[in-house]
mmCIF file of C-alpha atoms in Angstrom:
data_model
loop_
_atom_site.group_PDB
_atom_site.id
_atom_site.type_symbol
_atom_site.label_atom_id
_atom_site.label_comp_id
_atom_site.label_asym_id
_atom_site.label_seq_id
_atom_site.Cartn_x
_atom_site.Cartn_y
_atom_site.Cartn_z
ATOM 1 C CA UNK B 1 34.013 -106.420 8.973
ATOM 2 C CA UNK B 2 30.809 -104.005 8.538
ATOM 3 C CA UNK B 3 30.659 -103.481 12.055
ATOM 4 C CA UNK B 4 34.356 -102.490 12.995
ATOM 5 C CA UNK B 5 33.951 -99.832 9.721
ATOM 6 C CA UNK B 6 30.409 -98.912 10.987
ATOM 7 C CA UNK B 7 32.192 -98.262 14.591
ATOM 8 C CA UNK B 8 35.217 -96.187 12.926
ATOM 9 C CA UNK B 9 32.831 -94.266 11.000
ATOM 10 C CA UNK B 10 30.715 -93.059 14.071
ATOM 11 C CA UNK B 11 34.050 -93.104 16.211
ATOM 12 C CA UNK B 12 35.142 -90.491 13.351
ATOM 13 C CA UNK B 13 31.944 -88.667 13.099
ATOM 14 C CA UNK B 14 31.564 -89.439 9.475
ATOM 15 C CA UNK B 15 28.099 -89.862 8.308
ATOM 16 C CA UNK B 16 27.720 -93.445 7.165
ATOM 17 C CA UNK B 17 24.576 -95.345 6.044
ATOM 18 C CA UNK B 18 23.897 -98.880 7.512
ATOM 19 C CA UNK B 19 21.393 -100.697 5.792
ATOM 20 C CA UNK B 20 19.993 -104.481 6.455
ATOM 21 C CA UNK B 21 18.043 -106.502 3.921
ATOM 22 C CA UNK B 22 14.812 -107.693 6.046
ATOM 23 C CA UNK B 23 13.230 -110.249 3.369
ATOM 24 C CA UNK B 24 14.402 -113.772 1.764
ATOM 25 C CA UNK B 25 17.185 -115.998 2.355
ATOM 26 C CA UNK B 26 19.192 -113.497 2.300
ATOM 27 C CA UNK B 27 17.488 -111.606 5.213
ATOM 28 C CA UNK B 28 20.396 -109.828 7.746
ATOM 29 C CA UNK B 29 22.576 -108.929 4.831
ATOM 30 C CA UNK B 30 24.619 -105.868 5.157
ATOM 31 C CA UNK B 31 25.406 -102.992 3.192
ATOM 32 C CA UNK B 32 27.825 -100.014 4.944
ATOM 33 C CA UNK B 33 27.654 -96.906 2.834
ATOM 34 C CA UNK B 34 29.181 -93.723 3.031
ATOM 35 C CA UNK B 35 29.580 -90.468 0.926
ATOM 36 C CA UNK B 36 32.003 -92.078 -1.360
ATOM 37 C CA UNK B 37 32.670 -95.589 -0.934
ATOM 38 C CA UNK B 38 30.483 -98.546 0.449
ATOM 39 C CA UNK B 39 30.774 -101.920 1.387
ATOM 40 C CA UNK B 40 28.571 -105.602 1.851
ATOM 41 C CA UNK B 41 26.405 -107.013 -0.465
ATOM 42 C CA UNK B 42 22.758 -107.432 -0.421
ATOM 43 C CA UNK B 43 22.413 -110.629 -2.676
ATOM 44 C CA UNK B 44 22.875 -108.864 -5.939
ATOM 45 C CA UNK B 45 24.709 -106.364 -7.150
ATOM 46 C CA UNK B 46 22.045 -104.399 -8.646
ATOM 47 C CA UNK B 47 19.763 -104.597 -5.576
ATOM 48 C CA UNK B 48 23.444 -103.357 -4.034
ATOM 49 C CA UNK B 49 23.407 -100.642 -6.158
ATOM 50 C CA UNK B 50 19.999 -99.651 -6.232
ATOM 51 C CA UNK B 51 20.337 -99.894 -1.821
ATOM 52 C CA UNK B 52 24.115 -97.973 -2.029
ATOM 53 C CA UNK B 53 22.191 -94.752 -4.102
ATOM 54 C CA UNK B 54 19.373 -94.862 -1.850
ATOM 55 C CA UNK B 55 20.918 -94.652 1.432
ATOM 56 C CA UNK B 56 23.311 -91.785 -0.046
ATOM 57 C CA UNK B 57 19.900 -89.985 -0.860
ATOM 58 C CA UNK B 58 18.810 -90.785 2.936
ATOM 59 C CA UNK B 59 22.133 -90.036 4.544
ATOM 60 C CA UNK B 60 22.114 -86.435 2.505
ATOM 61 C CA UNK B 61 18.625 -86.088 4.457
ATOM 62 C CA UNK B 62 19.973 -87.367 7.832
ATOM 63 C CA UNK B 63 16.719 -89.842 7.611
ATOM 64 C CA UNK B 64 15.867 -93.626 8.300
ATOM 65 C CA UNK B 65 13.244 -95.357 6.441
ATOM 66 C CA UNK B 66 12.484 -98.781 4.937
ATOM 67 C CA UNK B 67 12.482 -98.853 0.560
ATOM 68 C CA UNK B 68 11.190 -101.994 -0.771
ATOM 69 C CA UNK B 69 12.915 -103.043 -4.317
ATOM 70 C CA UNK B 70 13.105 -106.011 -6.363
ATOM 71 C CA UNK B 71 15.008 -108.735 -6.540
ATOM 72 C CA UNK B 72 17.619 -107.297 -8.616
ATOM 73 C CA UNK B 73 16.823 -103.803 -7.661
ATOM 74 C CA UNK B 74 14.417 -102.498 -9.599
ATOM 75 C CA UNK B 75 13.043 -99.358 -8.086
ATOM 76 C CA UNK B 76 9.057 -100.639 -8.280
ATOM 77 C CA UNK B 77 9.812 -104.000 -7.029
ATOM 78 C CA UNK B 78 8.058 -105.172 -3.938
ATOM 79 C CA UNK B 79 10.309 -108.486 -3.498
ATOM 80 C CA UNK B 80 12.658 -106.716 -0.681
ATOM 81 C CA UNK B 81 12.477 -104.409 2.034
ATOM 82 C CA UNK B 82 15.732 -102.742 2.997
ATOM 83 C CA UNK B 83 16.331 -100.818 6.055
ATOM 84 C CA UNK B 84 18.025 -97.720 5.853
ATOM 85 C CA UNK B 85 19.574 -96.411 9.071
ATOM 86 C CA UNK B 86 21.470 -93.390 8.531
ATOM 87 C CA UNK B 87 24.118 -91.876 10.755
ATOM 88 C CA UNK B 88 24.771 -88.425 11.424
ATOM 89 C CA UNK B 89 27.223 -86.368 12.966
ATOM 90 C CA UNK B 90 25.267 -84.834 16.311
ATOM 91 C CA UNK B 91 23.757 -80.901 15.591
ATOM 92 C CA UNK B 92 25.142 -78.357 17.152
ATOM 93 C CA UNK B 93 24.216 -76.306 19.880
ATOM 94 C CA UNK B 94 26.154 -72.477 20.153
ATOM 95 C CA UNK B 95 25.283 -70.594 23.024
ATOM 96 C CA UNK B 96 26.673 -67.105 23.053
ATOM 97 C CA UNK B 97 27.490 -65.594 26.471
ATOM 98 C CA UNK B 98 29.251 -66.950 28.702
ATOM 99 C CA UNK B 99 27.271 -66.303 32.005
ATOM 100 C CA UNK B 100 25.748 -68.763 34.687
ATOM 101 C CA UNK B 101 23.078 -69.503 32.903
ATOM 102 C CA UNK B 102 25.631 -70.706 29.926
ATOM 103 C CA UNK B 103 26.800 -73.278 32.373
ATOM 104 C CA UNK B 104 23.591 -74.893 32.941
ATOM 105 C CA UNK B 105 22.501 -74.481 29.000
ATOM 106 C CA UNK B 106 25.740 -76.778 28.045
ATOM 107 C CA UNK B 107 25.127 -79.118 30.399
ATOM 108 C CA UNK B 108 21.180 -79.496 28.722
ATOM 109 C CA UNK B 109 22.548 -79.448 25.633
ATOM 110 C CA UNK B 110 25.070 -82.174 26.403
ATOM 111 C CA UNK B 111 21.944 -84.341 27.893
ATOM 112 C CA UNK B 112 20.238 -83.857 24.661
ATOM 113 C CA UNK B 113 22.687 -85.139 22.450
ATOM 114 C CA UNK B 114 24.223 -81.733 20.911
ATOM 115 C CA UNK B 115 28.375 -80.821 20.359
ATOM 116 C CA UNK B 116 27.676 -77.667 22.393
ATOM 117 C CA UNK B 117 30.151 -74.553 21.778
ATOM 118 C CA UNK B 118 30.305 -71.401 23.820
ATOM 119 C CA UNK B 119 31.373 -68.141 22.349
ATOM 120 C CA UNK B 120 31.885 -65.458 24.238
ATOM 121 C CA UNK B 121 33.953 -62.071 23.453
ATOM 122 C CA UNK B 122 35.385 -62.329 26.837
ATOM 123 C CA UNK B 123 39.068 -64.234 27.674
ATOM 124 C CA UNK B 124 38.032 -64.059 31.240
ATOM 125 C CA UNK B 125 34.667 -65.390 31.063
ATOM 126 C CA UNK B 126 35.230 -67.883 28.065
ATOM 127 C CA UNK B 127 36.819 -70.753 30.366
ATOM 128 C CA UNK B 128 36.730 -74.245 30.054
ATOM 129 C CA UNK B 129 36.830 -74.206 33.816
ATOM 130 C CA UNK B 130 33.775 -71.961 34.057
ATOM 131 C CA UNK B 131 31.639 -74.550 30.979
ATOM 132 C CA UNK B 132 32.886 -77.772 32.298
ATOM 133 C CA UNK B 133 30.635 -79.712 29.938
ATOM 134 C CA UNK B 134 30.588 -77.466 27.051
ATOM 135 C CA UNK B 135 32.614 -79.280 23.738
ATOM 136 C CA UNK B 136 34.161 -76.239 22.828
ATOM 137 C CA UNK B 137 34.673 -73.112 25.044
ATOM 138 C CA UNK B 138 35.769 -69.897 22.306
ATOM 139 C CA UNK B 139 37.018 -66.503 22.403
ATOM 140 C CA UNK B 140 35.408 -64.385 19.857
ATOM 141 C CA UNK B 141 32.802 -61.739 18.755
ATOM 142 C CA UNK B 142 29.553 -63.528 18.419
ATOM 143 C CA UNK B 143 28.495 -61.788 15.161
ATOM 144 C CA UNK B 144 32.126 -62.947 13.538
ATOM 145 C CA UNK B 145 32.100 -66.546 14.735
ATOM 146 C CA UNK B 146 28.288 -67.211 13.526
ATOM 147 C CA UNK B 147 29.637 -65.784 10.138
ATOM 148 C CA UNK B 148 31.672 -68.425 9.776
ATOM 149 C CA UNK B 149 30.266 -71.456 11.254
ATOM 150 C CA UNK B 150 28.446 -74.340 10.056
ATOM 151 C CA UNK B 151 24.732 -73.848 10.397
ATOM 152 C CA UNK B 152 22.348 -76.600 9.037
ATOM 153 C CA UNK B 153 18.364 -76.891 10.116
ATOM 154 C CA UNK B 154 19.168 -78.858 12.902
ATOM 155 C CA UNK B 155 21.610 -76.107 14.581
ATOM 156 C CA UNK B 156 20.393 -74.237 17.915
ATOM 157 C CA UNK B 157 21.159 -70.814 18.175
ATOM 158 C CA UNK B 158 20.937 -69.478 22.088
ATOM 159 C CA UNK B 159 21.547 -65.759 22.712
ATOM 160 C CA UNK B 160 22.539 -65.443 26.320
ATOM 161 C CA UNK B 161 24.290 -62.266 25.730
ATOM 162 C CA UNK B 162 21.434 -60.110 26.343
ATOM 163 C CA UNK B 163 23.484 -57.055 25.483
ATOM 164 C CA UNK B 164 22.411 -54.989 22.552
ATOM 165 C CA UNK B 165 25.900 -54.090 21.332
ATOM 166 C CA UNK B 166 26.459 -57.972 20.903
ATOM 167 C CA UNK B 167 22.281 -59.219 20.229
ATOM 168 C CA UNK B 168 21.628 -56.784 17.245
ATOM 169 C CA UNK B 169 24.586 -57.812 15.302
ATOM 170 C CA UNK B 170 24.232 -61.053 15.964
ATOM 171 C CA UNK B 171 21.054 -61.460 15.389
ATOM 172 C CA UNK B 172 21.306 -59.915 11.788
ATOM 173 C CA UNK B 173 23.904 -63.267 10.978
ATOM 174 C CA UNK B 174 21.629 -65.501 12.644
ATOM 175 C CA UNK B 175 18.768 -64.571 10.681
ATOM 176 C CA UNK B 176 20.619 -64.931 7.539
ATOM 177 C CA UNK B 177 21.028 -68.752 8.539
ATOM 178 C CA UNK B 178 19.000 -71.848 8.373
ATOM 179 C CA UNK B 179 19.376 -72.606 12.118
ATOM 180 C CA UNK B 180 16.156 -74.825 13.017
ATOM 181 C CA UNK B 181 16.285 -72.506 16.829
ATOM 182 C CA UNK B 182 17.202 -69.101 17.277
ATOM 183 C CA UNK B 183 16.535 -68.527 21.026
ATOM 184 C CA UNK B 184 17.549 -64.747 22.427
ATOM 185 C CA UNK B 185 17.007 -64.288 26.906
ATOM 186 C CA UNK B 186 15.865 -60.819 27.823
ATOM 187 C CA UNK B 187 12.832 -59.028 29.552
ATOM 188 C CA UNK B 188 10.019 -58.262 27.312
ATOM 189 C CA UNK B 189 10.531 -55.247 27.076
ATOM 190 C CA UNK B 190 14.541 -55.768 26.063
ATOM 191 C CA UNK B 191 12.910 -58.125 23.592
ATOM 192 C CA UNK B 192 11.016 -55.253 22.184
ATOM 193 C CA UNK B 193 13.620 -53.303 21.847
ATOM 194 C CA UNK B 194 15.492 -55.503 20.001
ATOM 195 C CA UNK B 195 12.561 -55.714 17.852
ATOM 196 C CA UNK B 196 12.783 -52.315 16.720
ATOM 197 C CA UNK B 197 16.047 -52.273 16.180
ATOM 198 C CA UNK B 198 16.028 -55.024 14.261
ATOM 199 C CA UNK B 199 13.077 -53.723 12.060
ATOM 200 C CA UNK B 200 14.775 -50.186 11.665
ATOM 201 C CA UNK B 201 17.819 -51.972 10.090
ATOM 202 C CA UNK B 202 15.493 -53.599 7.345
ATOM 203 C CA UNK B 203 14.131 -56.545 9.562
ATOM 204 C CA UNK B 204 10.688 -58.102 8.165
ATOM 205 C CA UNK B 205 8.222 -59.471 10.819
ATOM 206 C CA UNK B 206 8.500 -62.877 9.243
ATOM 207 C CA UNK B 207 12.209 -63.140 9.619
ATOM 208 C CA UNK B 208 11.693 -61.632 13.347
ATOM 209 C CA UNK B 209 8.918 -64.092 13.932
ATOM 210 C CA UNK B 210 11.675 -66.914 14.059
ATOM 211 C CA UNK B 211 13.451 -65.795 17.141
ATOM 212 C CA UNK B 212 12.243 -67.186 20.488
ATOM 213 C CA UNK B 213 12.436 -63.974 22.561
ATOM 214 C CA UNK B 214 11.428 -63.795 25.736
ATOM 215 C CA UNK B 215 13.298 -67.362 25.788
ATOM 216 C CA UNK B 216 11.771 -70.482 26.590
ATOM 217 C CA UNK B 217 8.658 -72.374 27.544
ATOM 218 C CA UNK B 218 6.222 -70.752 30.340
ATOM 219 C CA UNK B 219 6.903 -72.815 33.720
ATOM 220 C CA UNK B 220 8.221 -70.300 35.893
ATOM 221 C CA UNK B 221 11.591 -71.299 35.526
ATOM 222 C CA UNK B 222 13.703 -69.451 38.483
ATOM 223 C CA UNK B 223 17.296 -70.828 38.603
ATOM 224 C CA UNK B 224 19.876 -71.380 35.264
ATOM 225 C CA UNK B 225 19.025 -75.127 35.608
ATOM 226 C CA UNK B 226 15.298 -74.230 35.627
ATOM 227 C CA UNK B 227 15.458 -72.029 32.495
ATOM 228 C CA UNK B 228 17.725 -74.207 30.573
ATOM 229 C CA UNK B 229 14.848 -76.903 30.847
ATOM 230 C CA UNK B 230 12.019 -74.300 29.889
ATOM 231 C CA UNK B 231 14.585 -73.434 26.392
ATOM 232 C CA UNK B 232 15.197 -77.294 26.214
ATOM 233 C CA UNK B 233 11.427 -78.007 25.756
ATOM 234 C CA UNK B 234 10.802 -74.769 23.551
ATOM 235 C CA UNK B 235 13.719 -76.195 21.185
ATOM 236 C CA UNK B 236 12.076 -79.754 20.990
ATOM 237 C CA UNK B 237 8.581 -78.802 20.822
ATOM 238 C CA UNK B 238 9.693 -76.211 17.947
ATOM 239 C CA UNK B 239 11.258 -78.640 16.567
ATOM 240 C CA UNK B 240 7.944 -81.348 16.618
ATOM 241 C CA UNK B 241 5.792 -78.650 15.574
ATOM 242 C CA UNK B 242 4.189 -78.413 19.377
ATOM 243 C CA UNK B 243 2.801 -75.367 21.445
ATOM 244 C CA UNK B 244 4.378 -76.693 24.742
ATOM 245 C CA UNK B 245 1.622 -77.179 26.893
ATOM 246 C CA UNK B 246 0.800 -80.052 29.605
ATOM 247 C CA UNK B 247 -0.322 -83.286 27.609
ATOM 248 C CA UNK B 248 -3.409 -83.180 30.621
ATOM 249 C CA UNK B 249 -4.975 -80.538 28.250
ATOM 250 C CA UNK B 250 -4.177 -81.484 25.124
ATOM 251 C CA UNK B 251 -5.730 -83.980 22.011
ATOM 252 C CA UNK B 252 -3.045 -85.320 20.015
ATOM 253 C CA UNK B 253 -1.403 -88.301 20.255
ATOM 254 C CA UNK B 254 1.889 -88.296 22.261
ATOM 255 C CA UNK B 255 4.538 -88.676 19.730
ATOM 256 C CA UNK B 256 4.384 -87.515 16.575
ATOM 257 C CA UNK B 257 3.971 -89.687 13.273
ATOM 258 C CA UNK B 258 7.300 -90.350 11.702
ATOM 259 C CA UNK B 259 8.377 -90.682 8.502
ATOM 260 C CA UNK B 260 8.888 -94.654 8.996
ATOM 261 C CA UNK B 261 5.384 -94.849 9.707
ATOM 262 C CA UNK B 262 3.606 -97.155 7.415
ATOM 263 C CA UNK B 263 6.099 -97.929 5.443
ATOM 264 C CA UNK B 264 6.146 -102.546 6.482
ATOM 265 C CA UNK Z 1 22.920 -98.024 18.096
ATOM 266 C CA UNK Z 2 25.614 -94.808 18.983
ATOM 267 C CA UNK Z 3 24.769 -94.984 22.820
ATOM 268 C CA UNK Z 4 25.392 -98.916 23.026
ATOM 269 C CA UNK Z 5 28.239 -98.690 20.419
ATOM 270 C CA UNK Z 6 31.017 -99.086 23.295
ATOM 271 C CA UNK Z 7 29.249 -101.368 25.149
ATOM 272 C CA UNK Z 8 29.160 -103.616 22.286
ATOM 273 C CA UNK Z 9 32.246 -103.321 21.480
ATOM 274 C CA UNK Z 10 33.259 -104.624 25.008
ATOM 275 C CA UNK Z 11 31.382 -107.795 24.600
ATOM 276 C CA UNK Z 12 33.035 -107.946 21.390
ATOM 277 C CA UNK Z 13 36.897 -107.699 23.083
ATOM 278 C CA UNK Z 14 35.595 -110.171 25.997
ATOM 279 C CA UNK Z 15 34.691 -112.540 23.120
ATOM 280 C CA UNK Z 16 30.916 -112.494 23.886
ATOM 281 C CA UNK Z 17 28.611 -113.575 21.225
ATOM 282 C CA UNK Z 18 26.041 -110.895 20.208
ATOM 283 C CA UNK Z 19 22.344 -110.072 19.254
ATOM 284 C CA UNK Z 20 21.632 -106.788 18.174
ATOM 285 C CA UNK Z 21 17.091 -105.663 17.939
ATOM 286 C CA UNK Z 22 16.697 -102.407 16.574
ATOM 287 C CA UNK Z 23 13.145 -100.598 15.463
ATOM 288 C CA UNK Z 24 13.014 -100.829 11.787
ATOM 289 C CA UNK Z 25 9.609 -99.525 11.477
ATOM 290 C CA UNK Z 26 6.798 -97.152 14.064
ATOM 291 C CA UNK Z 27 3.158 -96.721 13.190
ATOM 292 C CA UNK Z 28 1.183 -94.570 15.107
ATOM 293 C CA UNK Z 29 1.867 -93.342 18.242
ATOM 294 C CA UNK Z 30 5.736 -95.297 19.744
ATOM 295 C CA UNK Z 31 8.305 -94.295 22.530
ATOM 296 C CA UNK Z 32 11.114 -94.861 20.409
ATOM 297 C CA UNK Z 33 11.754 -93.780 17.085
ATOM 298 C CA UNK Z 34 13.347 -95.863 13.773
ATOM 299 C CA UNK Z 35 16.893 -96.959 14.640
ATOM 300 C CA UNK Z 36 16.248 -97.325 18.208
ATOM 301 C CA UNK Z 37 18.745 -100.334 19.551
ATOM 302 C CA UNK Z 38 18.890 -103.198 22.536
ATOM 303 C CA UNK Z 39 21.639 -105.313 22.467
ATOM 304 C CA UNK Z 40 22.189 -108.656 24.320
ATOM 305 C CA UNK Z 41 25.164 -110.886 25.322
ATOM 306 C CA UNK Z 42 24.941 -114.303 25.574
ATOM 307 C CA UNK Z 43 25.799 -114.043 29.592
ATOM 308 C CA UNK Z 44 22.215 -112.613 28.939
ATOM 309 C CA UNK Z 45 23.478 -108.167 29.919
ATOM 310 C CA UNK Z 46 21.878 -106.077 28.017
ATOM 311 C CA UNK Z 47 22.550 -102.288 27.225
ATOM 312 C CA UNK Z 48 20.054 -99.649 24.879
ATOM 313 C CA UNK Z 49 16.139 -99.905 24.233
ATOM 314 C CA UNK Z 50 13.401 -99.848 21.905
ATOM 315 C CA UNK Z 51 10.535 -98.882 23.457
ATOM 316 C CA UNK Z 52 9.535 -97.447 27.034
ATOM 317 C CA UNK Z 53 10.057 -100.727 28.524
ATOM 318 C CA UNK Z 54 6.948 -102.437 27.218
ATOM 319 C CA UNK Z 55 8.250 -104.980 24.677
ATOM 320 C CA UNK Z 56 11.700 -105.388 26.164
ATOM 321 C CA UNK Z 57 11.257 -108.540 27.743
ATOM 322 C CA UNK Z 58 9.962 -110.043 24.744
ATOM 323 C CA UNK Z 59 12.391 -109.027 22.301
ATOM 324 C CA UNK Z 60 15.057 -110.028 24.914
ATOM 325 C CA UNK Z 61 14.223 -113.483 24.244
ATOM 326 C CA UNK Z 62 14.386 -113.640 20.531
ATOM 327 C CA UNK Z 63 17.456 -111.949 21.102
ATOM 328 C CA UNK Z 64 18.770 -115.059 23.049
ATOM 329 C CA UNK Z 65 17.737 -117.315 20.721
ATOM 330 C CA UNK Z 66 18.616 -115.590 17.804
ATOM 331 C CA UNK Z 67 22.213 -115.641 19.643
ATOM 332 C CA UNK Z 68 21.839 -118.958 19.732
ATOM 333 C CA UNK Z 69 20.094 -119.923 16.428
ATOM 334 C CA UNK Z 70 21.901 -117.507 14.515
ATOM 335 C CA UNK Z 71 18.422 -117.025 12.842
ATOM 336 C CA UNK Z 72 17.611 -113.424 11.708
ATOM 337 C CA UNK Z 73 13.837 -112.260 12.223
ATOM 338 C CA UNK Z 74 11.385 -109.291 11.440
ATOM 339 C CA UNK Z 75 8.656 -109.320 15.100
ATOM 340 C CA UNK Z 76 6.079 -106.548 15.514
ATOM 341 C CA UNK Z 77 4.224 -105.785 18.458
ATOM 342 C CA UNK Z 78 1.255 -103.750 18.856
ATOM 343 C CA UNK Z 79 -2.155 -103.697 19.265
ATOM 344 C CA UNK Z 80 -2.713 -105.143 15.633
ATOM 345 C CA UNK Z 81 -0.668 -108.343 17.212
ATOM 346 C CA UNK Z 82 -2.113 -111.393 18.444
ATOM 347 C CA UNK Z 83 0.656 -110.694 21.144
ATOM 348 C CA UNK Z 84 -1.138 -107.664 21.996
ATOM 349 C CA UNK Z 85 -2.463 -109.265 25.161
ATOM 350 C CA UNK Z 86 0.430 -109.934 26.582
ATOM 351 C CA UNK Z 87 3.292 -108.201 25.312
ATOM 352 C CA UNK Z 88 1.345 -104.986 23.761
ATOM 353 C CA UNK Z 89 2.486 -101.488 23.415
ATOM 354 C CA UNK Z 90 1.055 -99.358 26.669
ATOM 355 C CA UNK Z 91 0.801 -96.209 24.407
ATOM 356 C CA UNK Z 92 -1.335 -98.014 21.434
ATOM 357 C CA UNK Z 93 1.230 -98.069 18.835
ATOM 358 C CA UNK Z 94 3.056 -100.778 16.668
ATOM 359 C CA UNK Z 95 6.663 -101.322 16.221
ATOM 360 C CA UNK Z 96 8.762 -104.030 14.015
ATOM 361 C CA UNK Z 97 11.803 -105.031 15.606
ATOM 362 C CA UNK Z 98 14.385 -106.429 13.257
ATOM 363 C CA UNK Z 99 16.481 -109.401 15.549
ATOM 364 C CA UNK Z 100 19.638 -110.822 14.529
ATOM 365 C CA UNK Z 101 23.460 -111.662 15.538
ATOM 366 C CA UNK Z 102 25.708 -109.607 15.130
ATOM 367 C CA UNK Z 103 27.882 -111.652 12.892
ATOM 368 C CA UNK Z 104 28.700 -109.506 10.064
#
């Protein structure tokens, strides 16, 4: 059965395609496709085909859309829509420090749909007891565990530390990665600092542009829940391209287009 | 689909026969985004969502009767749709909502 594989896969956190044929008689078939193997049938096997490479092209992408084919596949077809629903393994959020304001960050990031991890040099500190929601609680020097992690554009980097001896070093790695947030808490004037040190050690302005230092969105935040829901809505609006503002004041519609958009 | 995934598979161990709607397609400005799921038993629960409660109803009843027909079906609603009136999108946009049993 599709479904029971489609459940494993997610169960598993393997990324996996799912993709339903929306025109003719054959509307509601199902195709299950992953990285290597796939399984269902679409009506025929080269629409199968032509469906199987597709959603590995989407799944690569982490993105669902609609493709319209022919009959038997052909790629400028307009016979059959497919829709291509891919699955991905959540992002991850790392959150270095572990301090009160840690706490409250996992617990965000858990809300939001992100396999949080705290790192934190610290035995003492680093506790599952102390990050009761955080996925994975670990021991280690900030700047060594980044250097070794898996880091994609949808990874969110928050710098809690707010320590130079652990920031600057850190900092260097995280700028070397593709992580879609690179958030760093401290003063203004600590952010400054860090500034110059990082532009000292070879730094350019564009590559410090990318850090979100001070941290967060301007609401006043006072307590760790407060600020973890001022870095919460930097990350998204970031992320959507947004300055963060109240809606009251602003033009554009709510939500952003999406790639789906006029695609029936 | 992954936040209803265990509650479907409940329904599924209890025997319960199963629609599944999800968002196939947005235009404009929509609440939920592509892949966006609401699933319904045939004691008539329901668990997930595809918009911000606008359509909900409505798409809860093809559910039902696609549980019972078995029939599969592409439904949009929007302000394009003659449904508009009654059924419409608060926020303005369109969405197509594929509706089918979850028999494969």
């Amino acid at each position: 059965m599709i479904f029971e594989r489609l459940a494993d896969s997610l169960r598993t956190a393997q990324p996996a395609a799912l993709v339903t044929r929306l025109d003719g008689p054959q509307t509601g078939a199902k195709l299950l496709v992953h990285v290597d193997t796939a399984w269902g049938d679409l009506g025929t096997s080269g629409l199968t085909h032509a469906a199987t490479q597709e959603a590995r092209a989407l799944l690569a992408a982490g993105q669902t859309a609609i493709r319209t084919f022919g009959e038997d596949g052909e790629p400028v077809g307009m016979d059959v829509r497919v829709f291509i629903q891919a699955f991905v393994p959540k992002p991850n959020m790392y959150i270095f420090g572990a301090i009160d304001f840690s706490r409250a960050m996992a617990r965000m990031g858990k809300y939001l749909g992100y396999t949080v991890s705290v790192i934190d040099a610290r035995p003492i500190f680093a506790t599952k007891a102390r990050l009761p929601d955080a996925d994975n609680v670990i021991v280690a020097w900030p700047d060594d565990f980044l250097a070794s992690a898996p880091v994609d554009e949808r990874t969110v980097l928050i710098i809690l530390t707010h320590d130079v001896k652990f920031d600057i070093p850190l900092l260097h790695v995280a700028l070397r990665t593709t992580a879609g947030y690179i958030g760093a808490m401290g003063s203004r004037r600590t952010h400054a600092n860090r500034i110059e040190a990082l532009r000292r050690s070879g730094r350019s302005d564009a590559e410090i542009a990318r850090i979100s230092g001070p941290i967060g969105l301007d609401i006043g935040a006072r307590t760790p829940e407060e600020t973890a829901v001022s870095i919460a809505g930097e990350i998204i609006a970031l992320r959507e391209n947004r300055r963060g503002g109240r809606l009251i004041d602003g033009t554009l519609p709510v939500h952003n287009a999406r790639l789906a958009d006029a695609m029936l | 689909m992954m936040e209803i995934l265990e509650t479907i598979e409940r329904w599924r161990g209890e025997g319960q026969r199963i629609a599944i709607a999800t968002v196939v397609g947005v235009e404009k400005s929509a609440p939920r985004d592509p892949g966006a799921a609401l699933a319904v038993n045939e004691r008539g629960d329901v668990a997930g969502s595809v918009s911000g409660g606008c359509v909900e109803s409505a798409v809860y009843e093809e559910a039902q009767d696609a549980i019972v027909s078995g029939r599969a079906r592409l439904v949009t609603y929007g302000i394009s749709d003659a449904d508009a009136i009654s059924v419409g999108l608060t926020c303005g946009g369109t969405i197509h909502v594929f509706v089918e049993r979850l028999d494969w």
